[in-house]
Amino acid sequence: ALPIFEGDAEEEDDHHMEFCRVCKDGGELLCCDICPSSYHIHCLNPPLPEIPNGEWHCPRCSCPPLKGKIQKILTWKWGQPPPPTIVPKAPTDDPDAPPPKPLEGRPEREFFVKWQGMSYWHCSWVTELQLELHCQVMFRNYQRKNDMDEPPTGDFGDDEEKSRKIGRAH
């Protein structure tokens, strides 16, 4: 057997990705304590001001499960960005200086889905990450067939057309 050097053993044991899961670049990465995913702190949503102490779970590992099996993706919209991350003042900062600007999050897509075995009354919104993790094939097919830059507009007709229909109904 070949001797294993201290440095080599550490290198062998690290099963984390050597690039950021968001931007695909290398550099100083925050590693998940559950899975091999790695992220730049500025690529997270919302970004983190510094590497957190203690155990850290990535967005994929902390993503809530779906409430059932999705039958169909109906539409999508841009969701609200997550609340900003407050940046603590550094001990070296001037005490009279204004506090550092909070780190803003980015809006992410949300998808309106029809659940299998449930009526359309039970449709609900799920996150893009939930779809990516739990319905990968259906999600990829939806992405291929739909514009993922601009959400679909509701095709409900204009108000004039609605009022004419309502007028005829009476």
PDB file of C-alpha atoms in Angstrom:
ATOM      1  CA  ALA A   1       0.000   0.000   0.000  1.00  0.00           C
ATOM      2  CA  LEU A   2       1.172   3.498  -0.770  1.00  0.00           C
ATOM      3  CA  PRO A   3       1.611   5.882   2.167  1.00  0.00           C
ATOM      4  CA  ILE A   4      -1.060   8.588   2.322  1.00  0.00           C
ATOM      5  CA  PHE A   5       0.299  12.028   3.112  1.00  0.00           C
ATOM      6  CA  GLU A   6      -1.668  14.398   5.341  1.00  0.00           C
ATOM      7  CA  GLY A   7      -2.316  16.882   2.496  1.00  0.00           C
ATOM      8  CA  ASP A   8      -3.356  14.138   0.075  1.00  0.00           C
ATOM      9  CA  ALA A   9      -5.860  12.651   2.512  1.00  0.00           C
ATOM     10  CA  GLU A  10      -7.643  15.986   2.914  1.00  0.00           C
ATOM     11  CA  GLU A  11      -7.737  16.458  -0.838  1.00  0.00           C
ATOM     12  CA  GLU A  12      -9.153  12.942  -1.350  1.00  0.00           C
ATOM     13  CA  ASP A  13     -11.845  13.359   1.320  1.00  0.00           C
ATOM     14  CA  ASP A  14     -13.267  16.599  -0.084  1.00  0.00           C
ATOM     15  CA  HIS A  15     -16.105  15.522  -2.361  1.00  0.00           C
ATOM     16  CA  HIS A  16     -17.435  19.063  -2.901  1.00  0.00           C
ATOM     17  CA  MET A  17     -17.790  20.686  -6.313  1.00  0.00           C
ATOM     18  CA  GLU A  18     -14.807  22.830  -7.265  1.00  0.00           C
ATOM     19  CA  PHE A  19     -17.067  25.448  -8.859  1.00  0.00           C
ATOM     20  CA  CYS A  20     -20.103  27.479  -7.839  1.00  0.00           C
ATOM     21  CA  ARG A  21     -23.436  25.785  -8.588  1.00  0.00           C
ATOM     22  CA  VAL A  22     -24.891  29.175  -9.697  1.00  0.00           C
ATOM     23  CA  CYS A  23     -22.205  30.849 -11.834  1.00  0.00           C
ATOM     24  CA  LYS A  24     -19.974  27.784 -12.525  1.00  0.00           C
ATOM     25  CA  ASP A  25     -16.796  29.713 -11.572  1.00  0.00           C
ATOM     26  CA  GLY A  26     -14.196  28.591  -9.031  1.00  0.00           C
ATOM     27  CA  GLY A  27     -12.696  30.627  -6.216  1.00  0.00           C
ATOM     28  CA  GLU A  28     -13.583  30.893  -2.536  1.00  0.00           C
ATOM     29  CA  LEU A  29     -16.644  28.660  -2.160  1.00  0.00           C
ATOM     30  CA  LEU A  30     -19.050  27.906   0.662  1.00  0.00           C
ATOM     31  CA  CYS A  31     -19.574  24.128   0.843  1.00  0.00           C
ATOM     32  CA  CYS A  32     -22.810  22.477   1.941  1.00  0.00           C
ATOM     33  CA  ASP A  33     -22.474  20.230   4.986  1.00  0.00           C
ATOM     34  CA  ILE A  34     -24.936  17.686   3.513  1.00  0.00           C
ATOM     35  CA  CYS A  35     -24.291  17.432  -0.248  1.00  0.00           C
ATOM     36  CA  PRO A  36     -21.369  18.163  -2.647  1.00  0.00           C
ATOM     37  CA  SER A  37     -22.765  21.583  -3.719  1.00  0.00           C
ATOM     38  CA  SER A  38     -20.581  24.697  -3.413  1.00  0.00           C
ATOM     39  CA  TYR A  39     -21.511  28.372  -3.819  1.00  0.00           C
ATOM     40  CA  HIS A  40     -19.955  31.827  -3.778  1.00  0.00           C
ATOM     41  CA  ILE A  41     -21.548  33.753  -0.921  1.00  0.00           C
ATOM     42  CA  HIS A  42     -22.488  36.537  -3.387  1.00  0.00           C
ATOM     43  CA  CYS A  43     -24.250  34.044  -5.719  1.00  0.00           C
ATOM     44  CA  LEU A  44     -26.708  32.889  -3.035  1.00  0.00           C
ATOM     45  CA  ASN A  45     -30.164  34.458  -2.975  1.00  0.00           C
ATOM     46  CA  PRO A  46     -30.098  36.611  -0.905  1.00  0.00           C
ATOM     47  CA  PRO A  47     -26.299  36.953  -0.860  1.00  0.00           C
ATOM     48  CA  LEU A  48     -24.448  36.399   2.416  1.00  0.00           C
ATOM     49  CA  PRO A  49     -22.089  39.119   3.707  1.00  0.00           C
ATOM     50  CA  GLU A  50     -19.609  36.513   5.025  1.00  0.00           C
ATOM     51  CA  ILE A  51     -19.110  32.768   5.349  1.00  0.00           C
ATOM     52  CA  PRO A  52     -21.417  31.655   8.185  1.00  0.00           C
ATOM     53  CA  ASN A  53     -20.079  29.927  11.300  1.00  0.00           C
ATOM     54  CA  GLY A  54     -21.103  26.380  12.064  1.00  0.00           C
ATOM     55  CA  GLU A  55     -23.013  23.955   9.890  1.00  0.00           C
ATOM     56  CA  TRP A  56     -24.499  25.333   6.652  1.00  0.00           C
ATOM     57  CA  HIS A  57     -27.077  23.722   4.353  1.00  0.00           C
ATOM     58  CA  CYS A  58     -27.328  24.861   0.739  1.00  0.00           C
ATOM     59  CA  PRO A  59     -30.585  26.000  -0.936  1.00  0.00           C
ATOM     60  CA  ARG A  60     -31.034  22.540  -2.512  1.00  0.00           C
ATOM     61  CA  CYS A  61     -30.772  20.719   0.838  1.00  0.00           C
ATOM     62  CA  SER A  62     -33.021  23.214   2.629  1.00  0.00           C
ATOM     63  CA  CYS A  63     -35.643  23.238  -0.176  1.00  0.00           C
ATOM     64  CA  PRO A  64     -39.079  22.139   1.110  1.00  0.00           C
ATOM     65  CA  PRO A  65     -40.555  18.979  -0.467  1.00  0.00           C
ATOM     66  CA  LEU A  66     -43.559  19.159  -2.791  1.00  0.00           C
ATOM     67  CA  LYS A  67     -46.984  18.422  -1.280  1.00  0.00           C
ATOM     68  CA  GLY A  68     -47.703  15.776  -3.917  1.00  0.00           C
ATOM     69  CA  LYS A  69     -47.029  14.675  -7.498  1.00  0.00           C
ATOM     70  CA  ILE A  70     -47.297  17.408 -10.139  1.00  0.00           C
ATOM     71  CA  GLN A  71     -49.483  16.561 -13.133  1.00  0.00           C
ATOM     72  CA  LYS A  72     -48.848  19.723 -15.171  1.00  0.00           C
ATOM     73  CA  ILE A  73     -47.085  23.099 -15.036  1.00  0.00           C
ATOM     74  CA  LEU A  74     -49.709  25.698 -15.985  1.00  0.00           C
ATOM     75  CA  THR A  75     -47.840  29.036 -15.985  1.00  0.00           C
ATOM     76  CA  TRP A  76     -45.084  30.979 -14.244  1.00  0.00           C
ATOM     77  CA  LYS A  77     -44.403  34.435 -12.781  1.00  0.00           C
ATOM     78  CA  TRP A  78     -41.546  36.339 -11.191  1.00  0.00           C
ATOM     79  CA  GLY A  79     -41.836  35.996  -7.395  1.00  0.00           C
ATOM     80  CA  GLN A  80     -40.904  38.563  -4.783  1.00  0.00           C
ATOM     81  CA  PRO A  81     -37.174  38.713  -3.989  1.00  0.00           C
ATOM     82  CA  PRO A  82     -36.243  37.271  -0.592  1.00  0.00           C
ATOM     83  CA  PRO A  83     -35.777  39.794   2.229  1.00  0.00           C
ATOM     84  CA  PRO A  84     -32.389  41.549   2.090  1.00  0.00           C
ATOM     85  CA  THR A  85     -29.516  40.273   4.253  1.00  0.00           C
ATOM     86  CA  ILE A  86     -28.423  42.772   6.896  1.00  0.00           C
ATOM     87  CA  VAL A  87     -24.673  43.377   6.791  1.00  0.00           C
ATOM     88  CA  PRO A  88     -23.181  43.760  10.281  1.00  0.00           C
ATOM     89  CA  LYS A  89     -20.820  46.704  10.886  1.00  0.00           C
ATOM     90  CA  ALA A  90     -17.188  45.664  11.090  1.00  0.00           C
ATOM     91  CA  PRO A  91     -15.471  46.477  14.423  1.00  0.00           C
ATOM     92  CA  THR A  92     -13.024  48.661  12.470  1.00  0.00           C
ATOM     93  CA  ASP A  93     -15.828  50.769  10.916  1.00  0.00           C
ATOM     94  CA  ASP A  94     -16.301  54.364  12.069  1.00  0.00           C
ATOM     95  CA  PRO A  95     -19.127  54.251  14.676  1.00  0.00           C
ATOM     96  CA  ASP A  96     -20.671  57.395  13.107  1.00  0.00           C
ATOM     97  CA  ALA A  97     -20.615  55.951   9.580  1.00  0.00           C
ATOM     98  CA  PRO A  98     -23.986  54.889   8.140  1.00  0.00           C
ATOM     99  CA  PRO A  99     -24.653  51.136   8.413  1.00  0.00           C
ATOM    100  CA  PRO A 100     -23.574  49.026   5.430  1.00  0.00           C
ATOM    101  CA  LYS A 101     -26.216  48.657   2.724  1.00  0.00           C
ATOM    102  CA  PRO A 102     -28.219  45.392   3.072  1.00  0.00           C
ATOM    103  CA  LEU A 103     -27.542  42.779   0.375  1.00  0.00           C
ATOM    104  CA  GLU A 104     -30.558  42.603  -1.940  1.00  0.00           C
ATOM    105  CA  GLY A 105     -31.979  39.299  -3.165  1.00  0.00           C
ATOM    106  CA  ARG A 106     -33.109  38.596  -6.729  1.00  0.00           C
ATOM    107  CA  PRO A 107     -36.636  37.684  -7.849  1.00  0.00           C
ATOM    108  CA  GLU A 108     -36.949  34.008  -8.776  1.00  0.00           C
ATOM    109  CA  ARG A 109     -39.495  32.198 -10.930  1.00  0.00           C
ATOM    110  CA  GLU A 110     -42.546  30.609  -9.330  1.00  0.00           C
ATOM    111  CA  PHE A 111     -44.676  28.063 -11.169  1.00  0.00           C
ATOM    112  CA  PHE A 112     -48.427  27.473 -10.912  1.00  0.00           C
ATOM    113  CA  VAL A 113     -48.970  23.714 -10.959  1.00  0.00           C
ATOM    114  CA  LYS A 114     -51.835  21.234 -11.194  1.00  0.00           C
ATOM    115  CA  TRP A 115     -51.476  18.388  -8.677  1.00  0.00           C
ATOM    116  CA  GLN A 116     -52.124  14.812  -9.796  1.00  0.00           C
ATOM    117  CA  GLY A 117     -55.370  13.365  -8.406  1.00  0.00           C
ATOM    118  CA  MET A 118     -56.637  16.806  -7.309  1.00  0.00           C
ATOM    119  CA  SER A 119     -58.997  19.242  -9.019  1.00  0.00           C
ATOM    120  CA  TYR A 120     -57.903  22.583 -10.470  1.00  0.00           C
ATOM    121  CA  TRP A 121     -59.234  24.220  -7.264  1.00  0.00           C
ATOM    122  CA  HIS A 122     -56.117  22.866  -5.525  1.00  0.00           C
ATOM    123  CA  CYS A 123     -53.512  24.295  -7.941  1.00  0.00           C
ATOM    124  CA  SER A 124     -50.733  26.204  -6.189  1.00  0.00           C
ATOM    125  CA  TRP A 125     -47.407  27.994  -6.665  1.00  0.00           C
ATOM    126  CA  VAL A 126     -44.066  26.174  -6.246  1.00  0.00           C
ATOM    127  CA  THR A 127     -40.507  27.458  -6.569  1.00  0.00           C
ATOM    128  CA  GLU A 128     -38.219  26.876  -9.522  1.00  0.00           C
ATOM    129  CA  LEU A 129     -35.834  24.981  -7.251  1.00  0.00           C
ATOM    130  CA  GLN A 130     -38.605  22.613  -6.110  1.00  0.00           C
ATOM    131  CA  LEU A 131     -39.401  21.813  -9.760  1.00  0.00           C
ATOM    132  CA  GLU A 132     -35.743  21.406 -10.650  1.00  0.00           C
ATOM    133  CA  LEU A 133     -35.179  18.989  -7.761  1.00  0.00           C
ATOM    134  CA  HIS A 134     -38.417  16.982  -7.814  1.00  0.00           C
ATOM    135  CA  CYS A 135     -39.766  17.142 -11.422  1.00  0.00           C
ATOM    136  CA  GLN A 136     -36.660  17.540 -13.547  1.00  0.00           C
ATOM    137  CA  VAL A 137     -37.927  16.038 -16.825  1.00  0.00           C
ATOM    138  CA  MET A 138     -41.276  17.880 -16.742  1.00  0.00           C
ATOM    139  CA  PHE A 139     -39.466  21.124 -15.834  1.00  0.00           C
ATOM    140  CA  ARG A 140     -36.903  20.773 -18.662  1.00  0.00           C
ATOM    141  CA  ASN A 141     -39.714  20.102 -21.167  1.00  0.00           C
ATOM    142  CA  TYR A 142     -41.600  23.183 -19.936  1.00  0.00           C
ATOM    143  CA  GLN A 143     -38.448  25.310 -20.233  1.00  0.00           C
ATOM    144  CA  ARG A 144     -37.865  24.103 -23.800  1.00  0.00           C
ATOM    145  CA  LYS A 145     -41.400  24.965 -24.909  1.00  0.00           C
ATOM    146  CA  ASN A 146     -41.867  28.294 -23.103  1.00  0.00           C
ATOM    147  CA  ASP A 147     -40.197  31.706 -22.939  1.00  0.00           C
ATOM    148  CA  MET A 148     -38.376  31.740 -19.599  1.00  0.00           C
ATOM    149  CA  ASP A 149     -37.437  35.447 -19.780  1.00  0.00           C
ATOM    150  CA  GLU A 150     -40.943  36.911 -19.889  1.00  0.00           C
ATOM    151  CA  PRO A 151     -43.799  35.265 -17.974  1.00  0.00           C
ATOM    152  CA  PRO A 152     -46.939  34.486 -19.984  1.00  0.00           C
ATOM    153  CA  THR A 153     -49.645  37.135 -19.756  1.00  0.00           C
ATOM    154  CA  GLY A 154     -53.102  36.039 -18.689  1.00  0.00           C
ATOM    155  CA  ASP A 155     -55.227  35.744 -21.825  1.00  0.00           C
ATOM    156  CA  PHE A 156     -58.519  36.774 -20.279  1.00  0.00           C
ATOM    157  CA  GLY A 157     -59.737  39.102 -23.039  1.00  0.00           C
ATOM    158  CA  ASP A 158     -60.030  42.846 -22.599  1.00  0.00           C
ATOM    159  CA  ASP A 159     -62.525  44.567 -20.285  1.00  0.00           C
ATOM    160  CA  GLU A 160     -64.686  45.770 -23.178  1.00  0.00           C
ATOM    161  CA  GLU A 161     -65.177  42.212 -24.394  1.00  0.00           C
ATOM    162  CA  LYS A 162     -66.034  41.072 -20.846  1.00  0.00           C
ATOM    163  CA  SER A 163     -68.625  43.813 -20.373  1.00  0.00           C
ATOM    164  CA  ARG A 164     -70.298  42.923 -23.698  1.00  0.00           C
ATOM    165  CA  LYS A 165     -70.540  39.274 -22.600  1.00  0.00           C
ATOM    166  CA  ILE A 166     -71.894  40.305 -19.203  1.00  0.00           C
ATOM    167  CA  GLY A 167     -74.359  42.644 -20.901  1.00  0.00           C
ATOM    168  CA  ARG A 168     -75.666  39.804 -23.089  1.00  0.00           C
ATOM    169  CA  ALA A 169     -75.998  37.490 -20.095  1.00  0.00           C
ATOM    170  CA  HIS A 170     -78.632  39.719 -18.426  1.00  0.00           C
TER     171      HIS A 170
END
